[in-house]
Short mmCIF file of C-alpha atoms and ligand atoms in Angstrom, two decimals:
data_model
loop_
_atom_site.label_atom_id
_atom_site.label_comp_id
_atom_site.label_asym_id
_atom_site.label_seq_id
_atom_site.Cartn_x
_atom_site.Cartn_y
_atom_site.Cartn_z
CA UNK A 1 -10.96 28.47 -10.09
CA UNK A 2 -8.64 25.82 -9.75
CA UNK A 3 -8.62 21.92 -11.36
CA UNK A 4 -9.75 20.63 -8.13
CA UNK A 5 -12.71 23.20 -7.96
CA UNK A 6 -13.48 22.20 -11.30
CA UNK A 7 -13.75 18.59 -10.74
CA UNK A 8 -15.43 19.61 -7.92
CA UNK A 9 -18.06 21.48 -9.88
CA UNK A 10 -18.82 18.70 -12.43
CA UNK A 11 -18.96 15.95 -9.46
CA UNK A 12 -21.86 18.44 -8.68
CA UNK A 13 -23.78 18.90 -11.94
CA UNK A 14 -23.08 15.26 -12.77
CA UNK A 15 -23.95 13.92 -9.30
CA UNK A 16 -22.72 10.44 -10.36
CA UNK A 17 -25.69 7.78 -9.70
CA UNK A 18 -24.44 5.46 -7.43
CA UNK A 19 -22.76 1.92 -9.00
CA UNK A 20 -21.73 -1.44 -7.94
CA UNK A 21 -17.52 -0.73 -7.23
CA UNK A 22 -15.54 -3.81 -6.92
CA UNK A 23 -14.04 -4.58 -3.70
CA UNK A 24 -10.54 -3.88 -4.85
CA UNK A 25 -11.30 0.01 -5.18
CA UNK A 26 -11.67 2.06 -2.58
CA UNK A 27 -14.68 4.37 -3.28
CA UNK A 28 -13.74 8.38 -2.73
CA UNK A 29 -15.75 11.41 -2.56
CA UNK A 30 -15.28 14.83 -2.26
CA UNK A 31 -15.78 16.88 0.29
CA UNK A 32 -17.99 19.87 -0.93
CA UNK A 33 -21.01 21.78 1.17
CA UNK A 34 -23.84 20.39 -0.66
CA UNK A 35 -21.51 16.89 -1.10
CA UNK A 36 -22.87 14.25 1.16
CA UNK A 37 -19.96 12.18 0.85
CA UNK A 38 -19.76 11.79 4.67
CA UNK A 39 -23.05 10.53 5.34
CA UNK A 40 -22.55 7.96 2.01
CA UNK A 41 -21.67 4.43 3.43
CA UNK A 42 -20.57 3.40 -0.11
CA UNK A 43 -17.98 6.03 -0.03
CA UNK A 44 -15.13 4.81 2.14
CA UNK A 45 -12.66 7.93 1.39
CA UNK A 46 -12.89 11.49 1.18
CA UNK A 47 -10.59 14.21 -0.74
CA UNK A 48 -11.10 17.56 1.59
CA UNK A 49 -10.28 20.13 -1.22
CA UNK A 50 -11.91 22.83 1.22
CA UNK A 51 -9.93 26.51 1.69
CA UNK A 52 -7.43 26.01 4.23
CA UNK A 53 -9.24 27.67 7.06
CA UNK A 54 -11.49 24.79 6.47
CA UNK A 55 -8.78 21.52 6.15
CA UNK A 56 -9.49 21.22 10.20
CA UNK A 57 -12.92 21.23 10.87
CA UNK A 58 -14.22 19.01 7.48
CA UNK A 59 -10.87 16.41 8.40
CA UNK A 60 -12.12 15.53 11.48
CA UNK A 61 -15.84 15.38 10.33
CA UNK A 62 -14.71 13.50 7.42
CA UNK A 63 -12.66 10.96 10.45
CA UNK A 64 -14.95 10.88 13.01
CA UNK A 65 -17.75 9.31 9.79
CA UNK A 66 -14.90 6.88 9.26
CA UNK A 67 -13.69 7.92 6.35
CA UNK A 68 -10.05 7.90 5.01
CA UNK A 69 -8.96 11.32 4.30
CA UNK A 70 -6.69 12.83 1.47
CA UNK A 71 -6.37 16.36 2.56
CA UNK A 72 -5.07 19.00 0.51
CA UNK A 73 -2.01 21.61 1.50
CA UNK A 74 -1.00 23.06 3.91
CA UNK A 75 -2.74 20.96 6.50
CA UNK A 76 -4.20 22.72 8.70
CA UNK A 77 -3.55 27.03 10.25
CA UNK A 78 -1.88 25.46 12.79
CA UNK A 79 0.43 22.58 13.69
CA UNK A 80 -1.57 21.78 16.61
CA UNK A 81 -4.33 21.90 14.46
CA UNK A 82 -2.60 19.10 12.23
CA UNK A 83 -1.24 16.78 15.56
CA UNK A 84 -5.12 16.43 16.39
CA UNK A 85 -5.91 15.30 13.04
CA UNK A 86 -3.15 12.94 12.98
CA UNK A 87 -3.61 11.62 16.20
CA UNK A 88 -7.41 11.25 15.81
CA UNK A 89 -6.95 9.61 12.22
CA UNK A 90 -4.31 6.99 14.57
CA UNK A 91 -6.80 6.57 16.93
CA UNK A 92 -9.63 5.70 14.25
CA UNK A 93 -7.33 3.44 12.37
CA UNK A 94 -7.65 5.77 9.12
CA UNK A 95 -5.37 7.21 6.51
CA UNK A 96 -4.71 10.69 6.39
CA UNK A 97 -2.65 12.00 4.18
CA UNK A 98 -1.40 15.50 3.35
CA UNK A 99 -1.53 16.29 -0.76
CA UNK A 100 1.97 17.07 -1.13
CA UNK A 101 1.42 15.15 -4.96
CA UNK A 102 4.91 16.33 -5.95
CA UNK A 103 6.71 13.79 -3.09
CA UNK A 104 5.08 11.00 -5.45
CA UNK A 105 6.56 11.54 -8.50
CA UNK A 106 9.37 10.01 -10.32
CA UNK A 107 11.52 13.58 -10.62
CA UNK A 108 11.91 14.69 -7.28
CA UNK A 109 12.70 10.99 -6.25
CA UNK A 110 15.92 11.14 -8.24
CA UNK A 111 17.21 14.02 -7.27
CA UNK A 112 16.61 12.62 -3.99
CA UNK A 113 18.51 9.74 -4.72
CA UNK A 114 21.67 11.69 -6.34
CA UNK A 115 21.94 14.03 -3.22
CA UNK A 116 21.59 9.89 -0.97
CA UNK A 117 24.17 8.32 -3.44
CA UNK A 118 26.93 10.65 -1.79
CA UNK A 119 27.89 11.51 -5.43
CA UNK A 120 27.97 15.14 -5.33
CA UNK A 121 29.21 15.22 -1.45
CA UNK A 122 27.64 16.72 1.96
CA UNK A 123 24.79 19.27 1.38
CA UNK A 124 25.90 23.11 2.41
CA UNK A 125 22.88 25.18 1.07
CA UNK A 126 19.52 24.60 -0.51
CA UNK A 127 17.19 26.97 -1.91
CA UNK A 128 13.49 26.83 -3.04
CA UNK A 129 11.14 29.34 -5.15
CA UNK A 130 7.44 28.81 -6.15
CA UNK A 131 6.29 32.38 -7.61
CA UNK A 132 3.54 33.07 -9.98
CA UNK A 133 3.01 36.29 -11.77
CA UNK A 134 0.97 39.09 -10.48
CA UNK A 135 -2.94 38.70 -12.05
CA UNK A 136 -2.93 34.45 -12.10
CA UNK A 137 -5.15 35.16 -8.52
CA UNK A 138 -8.00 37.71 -8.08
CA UNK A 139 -8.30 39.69 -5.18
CA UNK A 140 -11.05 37.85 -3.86
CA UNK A 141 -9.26 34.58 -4.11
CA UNK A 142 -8.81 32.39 -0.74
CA UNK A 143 -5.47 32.72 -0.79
CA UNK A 144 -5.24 36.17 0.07
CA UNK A 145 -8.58 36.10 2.55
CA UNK A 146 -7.22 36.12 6.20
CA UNK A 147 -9.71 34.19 8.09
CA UNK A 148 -9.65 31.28 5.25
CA UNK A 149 -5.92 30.96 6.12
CA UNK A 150 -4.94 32.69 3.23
CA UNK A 151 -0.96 34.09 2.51
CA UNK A 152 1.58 33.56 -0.09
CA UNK A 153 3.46 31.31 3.14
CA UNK A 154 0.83 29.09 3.46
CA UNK A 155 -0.48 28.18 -0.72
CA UNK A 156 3.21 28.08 -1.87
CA UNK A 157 5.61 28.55 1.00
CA UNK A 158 4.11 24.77 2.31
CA UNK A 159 5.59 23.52 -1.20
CA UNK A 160 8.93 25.21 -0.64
CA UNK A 161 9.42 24.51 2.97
CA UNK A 162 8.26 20.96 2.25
CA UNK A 163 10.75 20.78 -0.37
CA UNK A 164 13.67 21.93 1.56
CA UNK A 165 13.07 19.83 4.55
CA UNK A 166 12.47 16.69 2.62
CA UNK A 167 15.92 17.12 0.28
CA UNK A 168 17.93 18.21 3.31
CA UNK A 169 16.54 14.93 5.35
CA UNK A 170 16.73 16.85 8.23
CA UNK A 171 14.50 19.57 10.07
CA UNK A 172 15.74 23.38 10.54
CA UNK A 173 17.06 24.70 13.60
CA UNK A 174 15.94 27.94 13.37
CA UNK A 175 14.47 31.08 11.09
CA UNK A 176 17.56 32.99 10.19
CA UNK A 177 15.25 35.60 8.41
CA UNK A 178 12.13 35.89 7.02
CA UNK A 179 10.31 38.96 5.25
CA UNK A 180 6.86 39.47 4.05
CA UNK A 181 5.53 42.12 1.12
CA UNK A 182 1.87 42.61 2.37
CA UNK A 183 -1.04 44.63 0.41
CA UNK A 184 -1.93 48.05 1.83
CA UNK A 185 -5.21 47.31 2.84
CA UNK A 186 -7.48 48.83 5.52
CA UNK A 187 -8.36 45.80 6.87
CA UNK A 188 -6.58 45.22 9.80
CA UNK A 189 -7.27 41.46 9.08
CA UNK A 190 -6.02 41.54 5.29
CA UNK A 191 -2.73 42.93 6.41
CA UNK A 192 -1.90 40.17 7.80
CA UNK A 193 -1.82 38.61 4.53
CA UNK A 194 1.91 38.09 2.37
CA UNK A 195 1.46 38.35 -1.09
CA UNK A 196 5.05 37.08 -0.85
CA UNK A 197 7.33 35.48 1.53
CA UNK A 198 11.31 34.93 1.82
CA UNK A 199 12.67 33.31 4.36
CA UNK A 200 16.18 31.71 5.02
CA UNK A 201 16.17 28.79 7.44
CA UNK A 202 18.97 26.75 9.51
CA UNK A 203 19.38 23.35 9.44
CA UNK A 204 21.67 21.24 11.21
CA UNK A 205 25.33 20.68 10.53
CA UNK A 206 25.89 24.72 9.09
CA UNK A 207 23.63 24.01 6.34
CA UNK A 208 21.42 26.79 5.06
CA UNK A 209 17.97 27.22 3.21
CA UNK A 210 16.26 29.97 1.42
CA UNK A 211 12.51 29.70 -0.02
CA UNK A 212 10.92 32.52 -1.46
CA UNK A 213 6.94 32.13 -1.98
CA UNK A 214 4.74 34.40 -4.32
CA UNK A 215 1.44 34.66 -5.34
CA UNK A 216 1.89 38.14 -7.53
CA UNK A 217 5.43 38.46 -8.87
CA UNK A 218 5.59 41.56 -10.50
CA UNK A 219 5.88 42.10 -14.48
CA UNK A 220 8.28 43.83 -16.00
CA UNK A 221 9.18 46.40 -18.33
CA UNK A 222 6.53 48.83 -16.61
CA UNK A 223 4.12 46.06 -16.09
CA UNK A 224 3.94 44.79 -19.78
CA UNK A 225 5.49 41.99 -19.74
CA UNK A 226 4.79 39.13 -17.24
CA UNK A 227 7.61 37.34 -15.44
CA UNK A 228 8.15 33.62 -15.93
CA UNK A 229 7.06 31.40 -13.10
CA UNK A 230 9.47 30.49 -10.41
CA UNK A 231 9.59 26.90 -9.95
CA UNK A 232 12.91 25.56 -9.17
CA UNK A 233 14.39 24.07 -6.41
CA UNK A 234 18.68 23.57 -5.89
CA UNK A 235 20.62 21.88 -3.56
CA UNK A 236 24.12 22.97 -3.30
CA UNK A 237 26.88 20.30 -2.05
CA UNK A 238 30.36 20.28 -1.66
CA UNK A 239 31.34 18.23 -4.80
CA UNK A 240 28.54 20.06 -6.77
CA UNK A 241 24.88 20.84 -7.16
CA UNK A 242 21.67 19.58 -8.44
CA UNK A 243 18.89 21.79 -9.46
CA UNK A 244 15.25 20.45 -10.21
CA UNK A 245 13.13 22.49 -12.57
CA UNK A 246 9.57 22.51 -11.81
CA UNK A 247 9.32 20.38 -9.09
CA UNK A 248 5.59 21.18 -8.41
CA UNK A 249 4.87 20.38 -12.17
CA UNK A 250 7.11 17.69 -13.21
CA UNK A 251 4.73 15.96 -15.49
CA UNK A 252 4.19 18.82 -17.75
CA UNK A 253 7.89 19.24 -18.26
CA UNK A 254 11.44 19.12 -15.82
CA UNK A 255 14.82 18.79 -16.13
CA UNK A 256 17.51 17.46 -13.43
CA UNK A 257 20.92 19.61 -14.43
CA UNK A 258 23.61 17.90 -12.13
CA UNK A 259 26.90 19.73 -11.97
CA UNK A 260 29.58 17.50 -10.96
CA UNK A 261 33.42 16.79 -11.43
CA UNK A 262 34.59 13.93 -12.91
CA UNK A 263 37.13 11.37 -11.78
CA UNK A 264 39.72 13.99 -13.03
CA UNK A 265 38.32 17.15 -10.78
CA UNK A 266 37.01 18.30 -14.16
CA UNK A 267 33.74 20.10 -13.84
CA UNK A 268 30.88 18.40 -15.57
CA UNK A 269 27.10 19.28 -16.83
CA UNK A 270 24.49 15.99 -17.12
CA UNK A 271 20.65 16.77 -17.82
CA UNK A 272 18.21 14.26 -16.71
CA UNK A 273 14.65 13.33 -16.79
CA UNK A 274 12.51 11.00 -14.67
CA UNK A 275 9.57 10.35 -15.70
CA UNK A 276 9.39 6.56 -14.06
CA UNK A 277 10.43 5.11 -11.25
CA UNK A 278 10.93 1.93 -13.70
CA UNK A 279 11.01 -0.24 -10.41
CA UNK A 280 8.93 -2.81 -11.71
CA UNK A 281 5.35 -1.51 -9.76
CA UNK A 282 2.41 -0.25 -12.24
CA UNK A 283 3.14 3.41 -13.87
CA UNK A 284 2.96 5.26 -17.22
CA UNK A 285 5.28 7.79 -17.90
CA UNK A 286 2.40 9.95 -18.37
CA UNK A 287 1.59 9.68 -14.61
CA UNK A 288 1.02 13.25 -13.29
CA UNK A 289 1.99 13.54 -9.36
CA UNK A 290 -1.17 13.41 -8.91
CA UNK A 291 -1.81 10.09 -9.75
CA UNK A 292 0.62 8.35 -8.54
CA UNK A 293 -0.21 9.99 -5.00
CA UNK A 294 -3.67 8.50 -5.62
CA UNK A 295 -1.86 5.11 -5.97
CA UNK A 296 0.09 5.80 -3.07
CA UNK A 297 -3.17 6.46 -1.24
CA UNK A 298 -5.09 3.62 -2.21
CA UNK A 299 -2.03 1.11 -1.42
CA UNK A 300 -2.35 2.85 2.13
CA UNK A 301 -6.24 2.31 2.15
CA UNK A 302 -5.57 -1.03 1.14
CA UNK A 303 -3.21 -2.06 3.40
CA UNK A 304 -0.57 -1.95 0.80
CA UNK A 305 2.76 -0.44 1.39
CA UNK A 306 2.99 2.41 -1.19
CA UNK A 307 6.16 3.25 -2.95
CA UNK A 308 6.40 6.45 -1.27
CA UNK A 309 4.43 8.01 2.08
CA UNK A 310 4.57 11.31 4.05
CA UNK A 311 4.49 10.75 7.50
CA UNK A 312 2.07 12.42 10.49
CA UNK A 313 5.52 13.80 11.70
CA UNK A 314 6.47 15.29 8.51
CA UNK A 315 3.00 17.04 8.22
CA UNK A 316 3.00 18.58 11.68
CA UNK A 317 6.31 19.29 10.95
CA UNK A 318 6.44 21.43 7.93
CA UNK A 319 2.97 23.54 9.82
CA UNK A 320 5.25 23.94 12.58
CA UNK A 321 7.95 25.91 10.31
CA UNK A 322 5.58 27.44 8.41
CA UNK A 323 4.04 29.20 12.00
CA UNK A 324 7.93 29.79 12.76
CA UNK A 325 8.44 31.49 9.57
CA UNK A 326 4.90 33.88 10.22
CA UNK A 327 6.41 34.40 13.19
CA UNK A 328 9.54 36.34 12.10
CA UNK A 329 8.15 38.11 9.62
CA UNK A 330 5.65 39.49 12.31
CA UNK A 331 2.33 38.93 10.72
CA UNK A 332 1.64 36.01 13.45
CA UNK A 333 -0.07 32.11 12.50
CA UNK A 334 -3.43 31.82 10.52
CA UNK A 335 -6.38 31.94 12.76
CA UNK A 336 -7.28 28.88 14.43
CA UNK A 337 -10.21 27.18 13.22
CA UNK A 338 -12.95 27.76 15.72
CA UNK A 339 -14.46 24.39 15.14
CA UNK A 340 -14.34 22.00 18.42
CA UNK A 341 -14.64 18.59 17.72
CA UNK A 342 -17.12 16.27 20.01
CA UNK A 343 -14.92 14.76 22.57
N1 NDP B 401 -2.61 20.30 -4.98
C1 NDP B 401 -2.82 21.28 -5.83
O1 NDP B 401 -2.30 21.30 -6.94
C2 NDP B 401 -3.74 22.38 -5.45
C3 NDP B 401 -4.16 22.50 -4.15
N2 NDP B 401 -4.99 23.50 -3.79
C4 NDP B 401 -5.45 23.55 -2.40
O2 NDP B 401 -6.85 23.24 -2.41
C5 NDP B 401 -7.55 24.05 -1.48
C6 NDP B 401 -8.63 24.83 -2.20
O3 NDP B 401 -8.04 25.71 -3.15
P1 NDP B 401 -8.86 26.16 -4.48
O4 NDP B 401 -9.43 24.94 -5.13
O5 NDP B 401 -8.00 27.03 -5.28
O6 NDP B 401 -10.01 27.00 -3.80
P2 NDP B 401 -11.39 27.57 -4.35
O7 NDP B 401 -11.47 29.01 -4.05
O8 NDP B 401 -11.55 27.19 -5.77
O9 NDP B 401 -12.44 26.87 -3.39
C7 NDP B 401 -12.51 25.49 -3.21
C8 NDP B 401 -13.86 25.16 -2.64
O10 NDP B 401 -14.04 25.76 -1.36
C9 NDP B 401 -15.31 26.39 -1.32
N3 NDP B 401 -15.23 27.61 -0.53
C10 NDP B 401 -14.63 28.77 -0.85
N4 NDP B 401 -14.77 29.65 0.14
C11 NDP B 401 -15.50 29.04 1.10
C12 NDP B 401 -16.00 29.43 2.37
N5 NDP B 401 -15.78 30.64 2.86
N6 NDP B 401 -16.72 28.54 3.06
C13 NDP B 401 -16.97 27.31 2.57
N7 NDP B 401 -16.53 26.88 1.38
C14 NDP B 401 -15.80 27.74 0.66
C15 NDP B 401 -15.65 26.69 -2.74
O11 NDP B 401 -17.04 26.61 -2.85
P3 NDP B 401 -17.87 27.28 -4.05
O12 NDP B 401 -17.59 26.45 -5.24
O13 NDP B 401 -19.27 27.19 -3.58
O14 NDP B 401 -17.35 28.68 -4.16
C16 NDP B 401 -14.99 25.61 -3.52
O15 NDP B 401 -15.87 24.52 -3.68
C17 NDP B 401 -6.51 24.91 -0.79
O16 NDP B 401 -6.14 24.28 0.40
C18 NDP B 401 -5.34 24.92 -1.77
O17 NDP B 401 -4.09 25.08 -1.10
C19 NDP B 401 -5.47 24.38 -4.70
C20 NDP B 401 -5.09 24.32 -6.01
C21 NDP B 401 -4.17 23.31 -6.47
O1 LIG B 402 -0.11 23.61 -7.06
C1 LIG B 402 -0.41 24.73 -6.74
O2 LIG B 402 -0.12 25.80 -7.52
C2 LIG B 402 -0.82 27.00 -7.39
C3 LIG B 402 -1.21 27.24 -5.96
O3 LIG B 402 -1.84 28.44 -5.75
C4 LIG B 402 -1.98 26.08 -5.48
O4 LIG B 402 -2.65 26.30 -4.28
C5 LIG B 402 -0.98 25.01 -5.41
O5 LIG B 402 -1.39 23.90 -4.71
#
């Protein structure tokens, strides 16, 4: 079960009574099957935590009741799944907003800004690796169930092509090559399921990027000892390179290692942390990303302008790579939901 399940879970037993909330703060539920949220006229903003399979049909609900909507990742099965949300969201005048909670922290903000400042030169390669160890999920979990829009592409591969598209500032060209490592199973359905993907993309200029997603890295030394999570993403540039450690996590612990030369053509090592943004705005270092996304939300809700944003265009973007990556590796796009939404 995850944190979000969790909090789901004691929103449930606890079932809050309802309370005067001052203006200022926009009220959110969560979206659950026995959660009423929708129906709740004191709730003006939903968090859809649903199984992926799921993110369509409870977004639009969640929309067409009015509500604001922070929707967890990857969007949608489909980037024409995520378009109509966007679009209908427009059309509504309400925030949507995919959880990509690492965009919002301090960390991945300054490496941003290093690779901006021109410091370490033109990017020529990036590469990107969330991978757990084999055992963290069950067999039963979503994330390998087909029809939920399960696969190692979609629960971690959104985080690494995310990750390369937003540090390259640029969308890839094309799948150079992408492989899967599926479970033997005899479902026809369940084979359709990576337990891993690795994929190298092209982006423009000759620039190239490699993610590799995981849900059951194997242990080692005959399966006694588990491998340490993969978390790490590096951007290679002419002058240089910049790797972020943990940039899923980066409240529980990073580091920024910059490899530069000096003024002298000397090679030179700097480690950095961010744990503010120290631009004035309201933050404790303590902040996880998920927080200040929830800031970031609310600002949006409020009419605000946050301090950071991921657009509709970035969304449908990163589902549309994510289908082009399936694609090459053969196993095909998560089923489309088979809701249809009232016209
Ligand atoms: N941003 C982040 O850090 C994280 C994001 N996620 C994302 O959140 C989403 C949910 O993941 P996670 O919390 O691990 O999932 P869970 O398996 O814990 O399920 C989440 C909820 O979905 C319900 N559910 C499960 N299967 C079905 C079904 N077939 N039909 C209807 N409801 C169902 C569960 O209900 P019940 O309790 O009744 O079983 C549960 O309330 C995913 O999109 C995932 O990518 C997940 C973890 C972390
Ligand atoms: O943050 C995360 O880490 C573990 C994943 O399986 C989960 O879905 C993801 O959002």
């Amino acid at each position: 079960m995850s944190l979000f399940s969790l909090v789901q879970r004691i929103r449930k037993a606890t079932n809050p009574p309802a309370s005067p909330v001052p203006n200022a703060t926009p009220r959110i539920g969560i979206l659950s099957a026995t959660n009423l949220a929708l129906d709740d006229p004191n709730v003006d903003a939903v968090y859809n935590p649903s199984p992926n399979g799921l993110h369509f049909e409870w977004t639009m609900k969640a929309l067409a009741a009015g509500k604001h909507v922070l929707l967890e990742k990857p969007s949608a099965d489909t980037a024409d799944e995520t378009r109509q949300m966007f679009e209908f969201a427009e059309s509504k005048g309400l925030v949507l907003l995919e959880a990509f909670h690492y965009r919002f922290h301090p960390a991945i903000a300054r490496v941003k800004a290093i690779l901006d400042s021109g410091e370490l030169g033109p990017i020529k390669d990036l590469s990107a690796s969330l991978a757990l160890p084999k055992g963290m999920f069950g067999p039963a979990d979503i994330r390998y169930d087909y029809s939920l829009g399960g696969g190692a592409m979609m629960d971690m591969g959104c985080y690494t092509m995310n990750v390369l598209r937003f540090l390259s500032a640029s969308e890839p060209t094309a799948v150079l090559s992408a492989t899967a490592r599926t479970h033997p199973s005899p479902s026809a359905t369940e084979q359709l399921v990576d337990a891993a993907t690795t994929a190298t993309l092209a982006f423009p200029g000759g620039v190239t990027g490699t993610l590799v997603a995981d849900l059951a890295k194997p242990w080692w030394a005959r399966g006694l000892l588990p491998p340490l999570p993969d978390v790490s993403v590096r951007v290679v540039c002419a002058r240089g390179d910049v790797a972020l450690f943990n940039f899923p996590g980066p409240f529980f612990y990073h580091s920024i290692t910059v490899r530069a030369t000096d003024a002298g053509g000397r090679p030179e090592t700097r480690v950095e942390k961010a744990y503010t943004f120290g631009d004035g705005r309201s933050e404790e270092a303590w902040w996880t990303t998920y927080r200040h996304q929830l800031d970031a939300f609310v600002d949006k809700v409020r009419g605000r302008t946050p301090r950071t944003w991921i657009s509709a265009e970035d969304s449908v973007n990163n589902m549309v790579w994510i289908e082009k990556v399936y694609e090459k590796t053969g196993l095909g796009s998560r089923p489309k939901s088979q809701y249809v939404h009232p016209k």
